CSV table of C-alpha atoms and ligand atoms in Angstrom, one decimal:
chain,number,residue,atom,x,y,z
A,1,UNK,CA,-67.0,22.2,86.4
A,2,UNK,CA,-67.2,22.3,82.5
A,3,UNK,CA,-64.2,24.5,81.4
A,4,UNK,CA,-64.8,27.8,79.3
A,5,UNK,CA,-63.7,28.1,75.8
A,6,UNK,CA,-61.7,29.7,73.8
A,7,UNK,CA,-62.8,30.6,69.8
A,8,UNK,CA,-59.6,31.5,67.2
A,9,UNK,CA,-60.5,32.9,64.3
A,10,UNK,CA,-58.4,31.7,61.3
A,11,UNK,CA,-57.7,28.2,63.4
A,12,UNK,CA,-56.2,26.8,59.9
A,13,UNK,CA,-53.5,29.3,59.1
A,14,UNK,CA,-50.2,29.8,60.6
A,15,UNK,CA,-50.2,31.9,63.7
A,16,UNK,CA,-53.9,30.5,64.4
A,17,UNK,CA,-52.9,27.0,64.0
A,18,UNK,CA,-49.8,27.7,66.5
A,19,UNK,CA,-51.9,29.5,68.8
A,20,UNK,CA,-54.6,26.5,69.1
A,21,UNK,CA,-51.6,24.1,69.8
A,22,UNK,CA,-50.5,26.7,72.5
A,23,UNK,CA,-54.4,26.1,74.2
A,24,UNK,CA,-54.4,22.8,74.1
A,25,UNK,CA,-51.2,22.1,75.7
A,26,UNK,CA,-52.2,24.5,78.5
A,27,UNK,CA,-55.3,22.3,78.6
A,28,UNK,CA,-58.0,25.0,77.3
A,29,UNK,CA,-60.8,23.9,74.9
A,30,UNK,CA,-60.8,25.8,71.7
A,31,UNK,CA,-63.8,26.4,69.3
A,32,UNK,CA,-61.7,26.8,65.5
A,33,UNK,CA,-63.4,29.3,64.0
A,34,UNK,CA,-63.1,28.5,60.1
A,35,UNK,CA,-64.2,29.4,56.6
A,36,UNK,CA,-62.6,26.6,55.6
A,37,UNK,CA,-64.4,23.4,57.8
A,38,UNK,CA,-62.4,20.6,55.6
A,39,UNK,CA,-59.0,21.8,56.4
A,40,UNK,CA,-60.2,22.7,59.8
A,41,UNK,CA,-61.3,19.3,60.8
A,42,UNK,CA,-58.1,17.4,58.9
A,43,UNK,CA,-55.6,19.6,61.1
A,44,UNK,CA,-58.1,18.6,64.3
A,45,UNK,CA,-57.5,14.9,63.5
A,46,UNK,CA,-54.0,15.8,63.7
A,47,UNK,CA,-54.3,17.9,66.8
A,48,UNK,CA,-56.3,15.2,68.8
A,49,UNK,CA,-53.5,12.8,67.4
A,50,UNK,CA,-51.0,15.0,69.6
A,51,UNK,CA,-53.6,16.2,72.5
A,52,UNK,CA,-55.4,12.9,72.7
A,53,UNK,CA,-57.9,14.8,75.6
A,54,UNK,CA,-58.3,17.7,74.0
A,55,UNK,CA,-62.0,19.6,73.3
A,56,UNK,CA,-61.7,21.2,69.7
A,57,UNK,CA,-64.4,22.2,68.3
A,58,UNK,CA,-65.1,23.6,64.5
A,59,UNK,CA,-67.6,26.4,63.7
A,60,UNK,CA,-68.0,27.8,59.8
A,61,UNK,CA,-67.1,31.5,60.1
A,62,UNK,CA,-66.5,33.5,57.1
A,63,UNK,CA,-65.6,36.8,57.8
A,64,UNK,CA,-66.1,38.4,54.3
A,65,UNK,CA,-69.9,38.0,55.3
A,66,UNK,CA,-71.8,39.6,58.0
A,67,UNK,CA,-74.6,36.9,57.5
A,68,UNK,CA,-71.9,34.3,58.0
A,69,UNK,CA,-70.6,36.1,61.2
A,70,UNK,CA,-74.5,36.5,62.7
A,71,UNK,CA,-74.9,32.3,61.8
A,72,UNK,CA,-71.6,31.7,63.7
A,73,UNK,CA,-73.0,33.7,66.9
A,74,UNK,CA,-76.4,32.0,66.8
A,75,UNK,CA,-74.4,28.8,67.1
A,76,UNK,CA,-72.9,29.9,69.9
A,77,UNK,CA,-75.9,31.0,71.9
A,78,UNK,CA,-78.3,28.5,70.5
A,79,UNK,CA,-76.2,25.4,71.6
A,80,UNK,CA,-74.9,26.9,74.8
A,81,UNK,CA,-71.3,27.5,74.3
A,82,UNK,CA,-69.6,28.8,77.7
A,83,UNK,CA,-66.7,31.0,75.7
A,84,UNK,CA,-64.8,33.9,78.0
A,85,UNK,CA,-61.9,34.3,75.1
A,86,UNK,CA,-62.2,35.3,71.6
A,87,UNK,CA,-58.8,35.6,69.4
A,88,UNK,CA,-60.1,37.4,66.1
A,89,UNK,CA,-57.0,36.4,64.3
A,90,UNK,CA,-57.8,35.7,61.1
A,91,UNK,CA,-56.8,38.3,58.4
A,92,UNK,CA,-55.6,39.0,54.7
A,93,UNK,CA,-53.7,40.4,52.4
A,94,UNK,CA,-55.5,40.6,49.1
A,95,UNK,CA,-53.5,41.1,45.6
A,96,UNK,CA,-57.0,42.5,43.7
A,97,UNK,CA,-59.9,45.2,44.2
A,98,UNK,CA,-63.1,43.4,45.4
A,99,UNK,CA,-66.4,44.3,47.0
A,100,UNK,CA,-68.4,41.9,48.8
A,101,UNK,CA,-71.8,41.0,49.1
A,102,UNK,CA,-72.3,43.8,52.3
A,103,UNK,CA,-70.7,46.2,49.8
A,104,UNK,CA,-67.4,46.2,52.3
A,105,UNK,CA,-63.6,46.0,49.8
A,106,UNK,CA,-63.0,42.2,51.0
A,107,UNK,CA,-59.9,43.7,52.8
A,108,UNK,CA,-61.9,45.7,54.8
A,109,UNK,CA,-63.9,43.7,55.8
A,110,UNK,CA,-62.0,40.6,56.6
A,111,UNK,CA,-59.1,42.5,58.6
A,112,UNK,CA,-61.6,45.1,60.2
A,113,UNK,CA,-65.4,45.0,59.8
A,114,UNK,CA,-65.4,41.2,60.3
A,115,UNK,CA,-63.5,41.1,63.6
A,116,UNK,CA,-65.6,44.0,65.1
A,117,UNK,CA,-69.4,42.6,64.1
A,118,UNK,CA,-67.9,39.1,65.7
A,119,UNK,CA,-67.0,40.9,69.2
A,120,UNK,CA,-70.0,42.7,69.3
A,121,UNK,CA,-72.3,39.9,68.5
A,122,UNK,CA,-69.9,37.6,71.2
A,123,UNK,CA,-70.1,40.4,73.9
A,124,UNK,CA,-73.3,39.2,75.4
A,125,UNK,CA,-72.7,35.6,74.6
A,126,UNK,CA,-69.5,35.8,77.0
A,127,UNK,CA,-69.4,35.2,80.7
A,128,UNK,CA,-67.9,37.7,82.6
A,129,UNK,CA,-64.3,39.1,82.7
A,130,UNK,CA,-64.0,37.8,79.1
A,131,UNK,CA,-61.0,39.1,77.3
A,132,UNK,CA,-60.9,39.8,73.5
A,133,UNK,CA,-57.8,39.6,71.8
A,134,UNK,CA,-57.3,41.3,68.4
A,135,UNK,CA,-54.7,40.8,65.7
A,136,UNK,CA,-53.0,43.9,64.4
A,137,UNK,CA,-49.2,44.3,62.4
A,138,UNK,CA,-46.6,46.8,62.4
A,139,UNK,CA,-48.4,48.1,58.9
A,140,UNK,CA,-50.5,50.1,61.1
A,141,UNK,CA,-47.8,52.5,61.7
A,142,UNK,CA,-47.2,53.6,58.1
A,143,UNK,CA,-51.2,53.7,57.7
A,144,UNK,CA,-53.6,57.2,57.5
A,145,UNK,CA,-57.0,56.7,57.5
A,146,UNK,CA,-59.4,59.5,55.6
A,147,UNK,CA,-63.0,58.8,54.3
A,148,UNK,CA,-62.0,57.0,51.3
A,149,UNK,CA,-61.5,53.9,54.1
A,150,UNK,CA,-65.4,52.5,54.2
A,151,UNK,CA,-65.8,53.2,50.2
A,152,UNK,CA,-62.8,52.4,48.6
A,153,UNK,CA,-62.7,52.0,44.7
A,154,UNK,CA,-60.1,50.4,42.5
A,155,UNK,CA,-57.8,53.6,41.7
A,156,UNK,CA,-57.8,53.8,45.9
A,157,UNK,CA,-56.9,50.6,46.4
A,158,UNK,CA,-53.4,49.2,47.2
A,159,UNK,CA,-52.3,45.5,48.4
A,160,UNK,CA,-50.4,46.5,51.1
A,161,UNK,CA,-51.7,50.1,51.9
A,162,UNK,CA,-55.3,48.8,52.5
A,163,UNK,CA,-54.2,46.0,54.5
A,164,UNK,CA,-52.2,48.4,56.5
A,165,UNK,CA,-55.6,50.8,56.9
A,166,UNK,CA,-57.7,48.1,58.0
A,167,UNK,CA,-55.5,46.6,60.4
A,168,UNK,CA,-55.0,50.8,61.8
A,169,UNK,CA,-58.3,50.8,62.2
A,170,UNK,CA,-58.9,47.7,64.3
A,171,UNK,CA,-56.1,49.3,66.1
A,172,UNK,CA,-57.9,52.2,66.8
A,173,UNK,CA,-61.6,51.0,67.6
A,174,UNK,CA,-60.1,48.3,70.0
A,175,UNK,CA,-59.1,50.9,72.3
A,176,UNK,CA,-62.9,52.5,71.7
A,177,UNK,CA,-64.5,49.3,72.1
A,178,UNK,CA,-62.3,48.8,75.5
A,179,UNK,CA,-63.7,52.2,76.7
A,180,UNK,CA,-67.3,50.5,76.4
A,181,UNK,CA,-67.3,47.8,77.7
A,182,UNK,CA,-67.6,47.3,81.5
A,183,UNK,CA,-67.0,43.7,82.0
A,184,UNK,CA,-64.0,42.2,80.0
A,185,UNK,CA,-61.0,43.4,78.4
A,186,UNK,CA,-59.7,44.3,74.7
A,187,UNK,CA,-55.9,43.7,74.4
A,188,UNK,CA,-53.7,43.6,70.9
A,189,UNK,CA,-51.2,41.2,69.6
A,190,UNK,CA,-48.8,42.0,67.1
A,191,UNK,CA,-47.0,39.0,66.1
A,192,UNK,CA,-44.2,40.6,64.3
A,193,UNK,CA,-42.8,39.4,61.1
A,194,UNK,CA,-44.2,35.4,60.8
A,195,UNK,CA,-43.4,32.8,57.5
A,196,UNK,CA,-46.8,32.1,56.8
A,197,UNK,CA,-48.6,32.2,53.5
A,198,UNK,CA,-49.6,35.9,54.2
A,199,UNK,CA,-46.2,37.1,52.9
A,200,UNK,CA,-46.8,35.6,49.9
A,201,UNK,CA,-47.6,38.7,47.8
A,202,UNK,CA,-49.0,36.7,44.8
A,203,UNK,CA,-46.2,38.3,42.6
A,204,UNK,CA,-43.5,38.0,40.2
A,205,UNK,CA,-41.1,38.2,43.0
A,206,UNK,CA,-42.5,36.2,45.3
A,207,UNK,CA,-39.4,33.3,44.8
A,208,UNK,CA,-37.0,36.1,45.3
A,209,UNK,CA,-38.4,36.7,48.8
A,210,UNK,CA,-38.6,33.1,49.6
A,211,UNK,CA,-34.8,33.1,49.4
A,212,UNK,CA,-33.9,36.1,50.7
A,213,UNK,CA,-36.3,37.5,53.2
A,214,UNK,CA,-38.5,34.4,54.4
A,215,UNK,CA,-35.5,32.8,56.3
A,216,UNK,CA,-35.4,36.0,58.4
A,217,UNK,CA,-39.2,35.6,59.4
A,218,UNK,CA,-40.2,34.5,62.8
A,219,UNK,CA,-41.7,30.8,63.2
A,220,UNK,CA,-45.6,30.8,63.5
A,221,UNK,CA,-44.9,29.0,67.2
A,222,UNK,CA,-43.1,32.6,67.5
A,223,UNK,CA,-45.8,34.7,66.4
A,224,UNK,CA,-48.4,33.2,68.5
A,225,UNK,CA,-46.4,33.7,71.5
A,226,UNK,CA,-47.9,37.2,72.3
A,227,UNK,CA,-51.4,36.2,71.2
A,228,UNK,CA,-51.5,33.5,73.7
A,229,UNK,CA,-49.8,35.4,76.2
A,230,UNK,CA,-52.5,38.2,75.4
A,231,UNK,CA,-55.4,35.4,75.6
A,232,UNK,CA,-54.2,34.4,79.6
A,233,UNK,CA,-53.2,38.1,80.4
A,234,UNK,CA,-55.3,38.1,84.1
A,235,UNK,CA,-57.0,41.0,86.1
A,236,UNK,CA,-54.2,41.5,88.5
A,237,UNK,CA,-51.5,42.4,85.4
A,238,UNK,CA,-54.5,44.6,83.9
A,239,UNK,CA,-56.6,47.0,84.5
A,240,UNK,CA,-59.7,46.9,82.8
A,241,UNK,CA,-60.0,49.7,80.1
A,242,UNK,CA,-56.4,49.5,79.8
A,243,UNK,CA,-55.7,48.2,76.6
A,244,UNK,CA,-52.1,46.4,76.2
A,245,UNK,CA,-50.5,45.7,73.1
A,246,UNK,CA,-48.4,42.0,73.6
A,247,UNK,CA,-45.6,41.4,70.8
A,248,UNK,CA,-42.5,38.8,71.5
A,249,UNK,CA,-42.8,38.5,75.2
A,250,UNK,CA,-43.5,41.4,76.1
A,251,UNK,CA,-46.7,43.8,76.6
A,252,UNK,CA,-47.3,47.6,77.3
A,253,UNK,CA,-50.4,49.8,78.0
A,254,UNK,CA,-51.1,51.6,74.4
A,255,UNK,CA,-50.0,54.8,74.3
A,256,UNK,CA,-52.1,57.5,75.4
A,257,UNK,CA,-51.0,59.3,71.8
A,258,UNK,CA,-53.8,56.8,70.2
A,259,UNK,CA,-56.3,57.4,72.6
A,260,UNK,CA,-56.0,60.6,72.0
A,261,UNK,CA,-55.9,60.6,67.6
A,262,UNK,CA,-59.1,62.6,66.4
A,263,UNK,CA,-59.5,60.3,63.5
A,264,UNK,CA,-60.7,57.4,66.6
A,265,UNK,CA,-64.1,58.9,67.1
A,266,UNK,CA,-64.9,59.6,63.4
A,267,UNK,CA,-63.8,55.7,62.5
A,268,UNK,CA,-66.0,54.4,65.4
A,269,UNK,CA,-69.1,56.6,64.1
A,270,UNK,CA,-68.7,55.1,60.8
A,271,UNK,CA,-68.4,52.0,61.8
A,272,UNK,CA,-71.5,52.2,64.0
A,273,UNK,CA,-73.7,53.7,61.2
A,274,UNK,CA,-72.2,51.2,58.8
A,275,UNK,CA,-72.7,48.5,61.6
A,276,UNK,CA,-75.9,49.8,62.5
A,277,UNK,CA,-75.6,49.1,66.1
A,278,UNK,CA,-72.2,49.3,67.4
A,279,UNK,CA,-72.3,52.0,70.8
B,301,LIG,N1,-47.6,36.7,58.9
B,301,LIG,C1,-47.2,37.9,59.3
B,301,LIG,O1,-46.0,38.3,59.1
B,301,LIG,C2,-48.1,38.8,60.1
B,301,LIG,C3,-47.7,40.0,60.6
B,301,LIG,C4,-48.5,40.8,61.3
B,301,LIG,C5,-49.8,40.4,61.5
B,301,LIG,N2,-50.3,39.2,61.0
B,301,LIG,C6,-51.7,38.9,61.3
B,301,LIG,O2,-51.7,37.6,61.9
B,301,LIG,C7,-52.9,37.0,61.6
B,301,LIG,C8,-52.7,35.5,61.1
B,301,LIG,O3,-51.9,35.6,59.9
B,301,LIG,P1,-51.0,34.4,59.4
B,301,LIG,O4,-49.7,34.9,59.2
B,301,LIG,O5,-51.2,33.2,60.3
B,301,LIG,O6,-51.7,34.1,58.0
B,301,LIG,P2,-52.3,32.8,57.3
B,301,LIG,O7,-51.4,31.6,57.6
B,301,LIG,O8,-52.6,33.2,55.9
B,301,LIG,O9,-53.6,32.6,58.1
B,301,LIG,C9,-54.7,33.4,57.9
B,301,LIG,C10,-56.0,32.8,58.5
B,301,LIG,O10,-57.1,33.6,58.3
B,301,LIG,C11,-58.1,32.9,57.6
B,301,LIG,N3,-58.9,33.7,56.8
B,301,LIG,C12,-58.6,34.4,55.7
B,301,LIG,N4,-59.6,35.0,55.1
B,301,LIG,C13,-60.7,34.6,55.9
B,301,LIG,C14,-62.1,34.9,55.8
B,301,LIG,N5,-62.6,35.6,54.8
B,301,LIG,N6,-62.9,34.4,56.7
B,301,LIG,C15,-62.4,33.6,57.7
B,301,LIG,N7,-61.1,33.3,57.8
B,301,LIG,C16,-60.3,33.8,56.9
B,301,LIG,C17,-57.4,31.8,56.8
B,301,LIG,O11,-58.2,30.8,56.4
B,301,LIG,P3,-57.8,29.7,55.3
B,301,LIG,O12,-56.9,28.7,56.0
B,301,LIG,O13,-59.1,29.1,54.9
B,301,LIG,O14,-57.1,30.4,54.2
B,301,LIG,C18,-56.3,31.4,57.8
B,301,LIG,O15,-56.8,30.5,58.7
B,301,LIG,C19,-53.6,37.9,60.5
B,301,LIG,O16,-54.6,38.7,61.2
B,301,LIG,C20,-52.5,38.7,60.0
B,301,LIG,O17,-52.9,39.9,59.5
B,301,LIG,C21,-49.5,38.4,60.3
């Protein structure tokens, strides 16, 4: 029977790169989902080097671009792809302002917008019991979200605050998302602190933090840990509609102190009218 696949967004970086070695050591196919299709199919020569068996295959998906994200679905229904995993774990940390050509602040719509039109365009493309696993960070906890969130402007703009808001937010609409769907499961990976370009903050004291606060960052082989972990989570560990949060080895059922948050149901109605058909 052909096997099912598995699609990781941000294949090339660190944690994503990890995470694909991960898959195909367990045997899984992966589709590497991939703005960048050069560097994606030089680290898949090296991959099949290692996993001389394996199924990898690349897809273009740039998620600072809702056309790019509706091309990348058609792909996958046109030519038949049989996926029941999706790891949206792509993200970024951007130094400047910048709005992008679906009138989304790039961090926005990379960390948040992007991840959430993917799932819902994958949701009817998956077979059953599918299990979507998105990326969050510890940021979210420092993180308030208010109006500004869907139109911010330079002056409301920060590096790491918006980064932080975006990530809250996928948070927050994975656990909605989880109470609407019926026949799969949402879960959440927090990889912790991970040495990865990420952590570069594109500043003056960038060095500085290469010396002293890099060598205190987890490995990206670490960091994928929970994601993959999250990715083969099975039905008798979860209840469907329960979303867990995996980081290091372990996982928990979110709190029932984010379910119930009142900023939840204004964020998904946003969303949806920004969207246009998320329900
Ligand atoms: N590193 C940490 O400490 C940390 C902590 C908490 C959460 N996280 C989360 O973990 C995930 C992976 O991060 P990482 O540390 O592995 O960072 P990374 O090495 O910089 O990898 C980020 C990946 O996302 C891709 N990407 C960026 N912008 C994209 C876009 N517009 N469209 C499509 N793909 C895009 C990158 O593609 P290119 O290769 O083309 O640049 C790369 O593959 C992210 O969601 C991040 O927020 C990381």
């Amino acid at each position: 029977m052909e096997k099912s696949q598995v699609i990781v967004t941000g294949a090339t970086g660190s944690i994503g790169g990890a995470a694909v070695k991960s898959l195909l050591d367990k045997d899984i196919p992966v589709i590497m989902a991939c703005r960048n299709i050069k560097k994606a199919a030089s680290q898949r020569d090296v991959l099949i080097k290692q996993f001389p068996h394996s199924e990898i295959e690349i897809i273009e998906l740039e998620l600072n671009s809702l056309n790019s994200i509706k091309t990348f679905a058609d792909i996958i229904k046109n030519q038949g792809f049989k996926v029941n995993k999706l790891l949206n774990n792509a993200g970024i940390i951007c130094r400047d302002f910048s709005v992008n050509e679906d009138g989304f602040e790039t961090t926005v719509a990379v960390n948040y917008i992007g991840p959430l039109y993917l799932t819902k365009l994958m949701i009817p493309l998956m077979e059953d019991d599918f299990n979507i696993v998105n990326t969050v960070s510890v940021t979210r906890g420092v993180s308030k979200l208010d109006e500004c969130f869907f139109d911010l402007d330079k002056k409301k703009f920060s590096q790491l605050g918006t980064y932080g808001k975006a990530k809250y937010a996928l948070f927050l609409s994975s656990l909605t998302l989880s109470e609407n769907i019926k026949n799969g499961s949402v879960n959440l990976t927090d990889p912790g602190v991970v040495d990865s370009n990420m952590i570069s903050m594109h500043r003056w004291f960038d060095p500085l933090a290469d010396i002293l606060f890099r060598p205190f960052c987890k490995s990206p082989e670490k960091g994928a840990i929970p994601a993959v972990n999250a990715l083969m989570t099975t039905d008798e560990v979860q209840q469907i509609g329960n979303v867990m949060l995996f980081s290091g080895n372990k996982s928990k059922v979110v709190s029932m102190k984010h379910y119930d948050n009142p900023i939840r149901e204004w964020l998904w109605k946003v969303t949806e009218a920004r969207l246009g058909f998320i329900s």
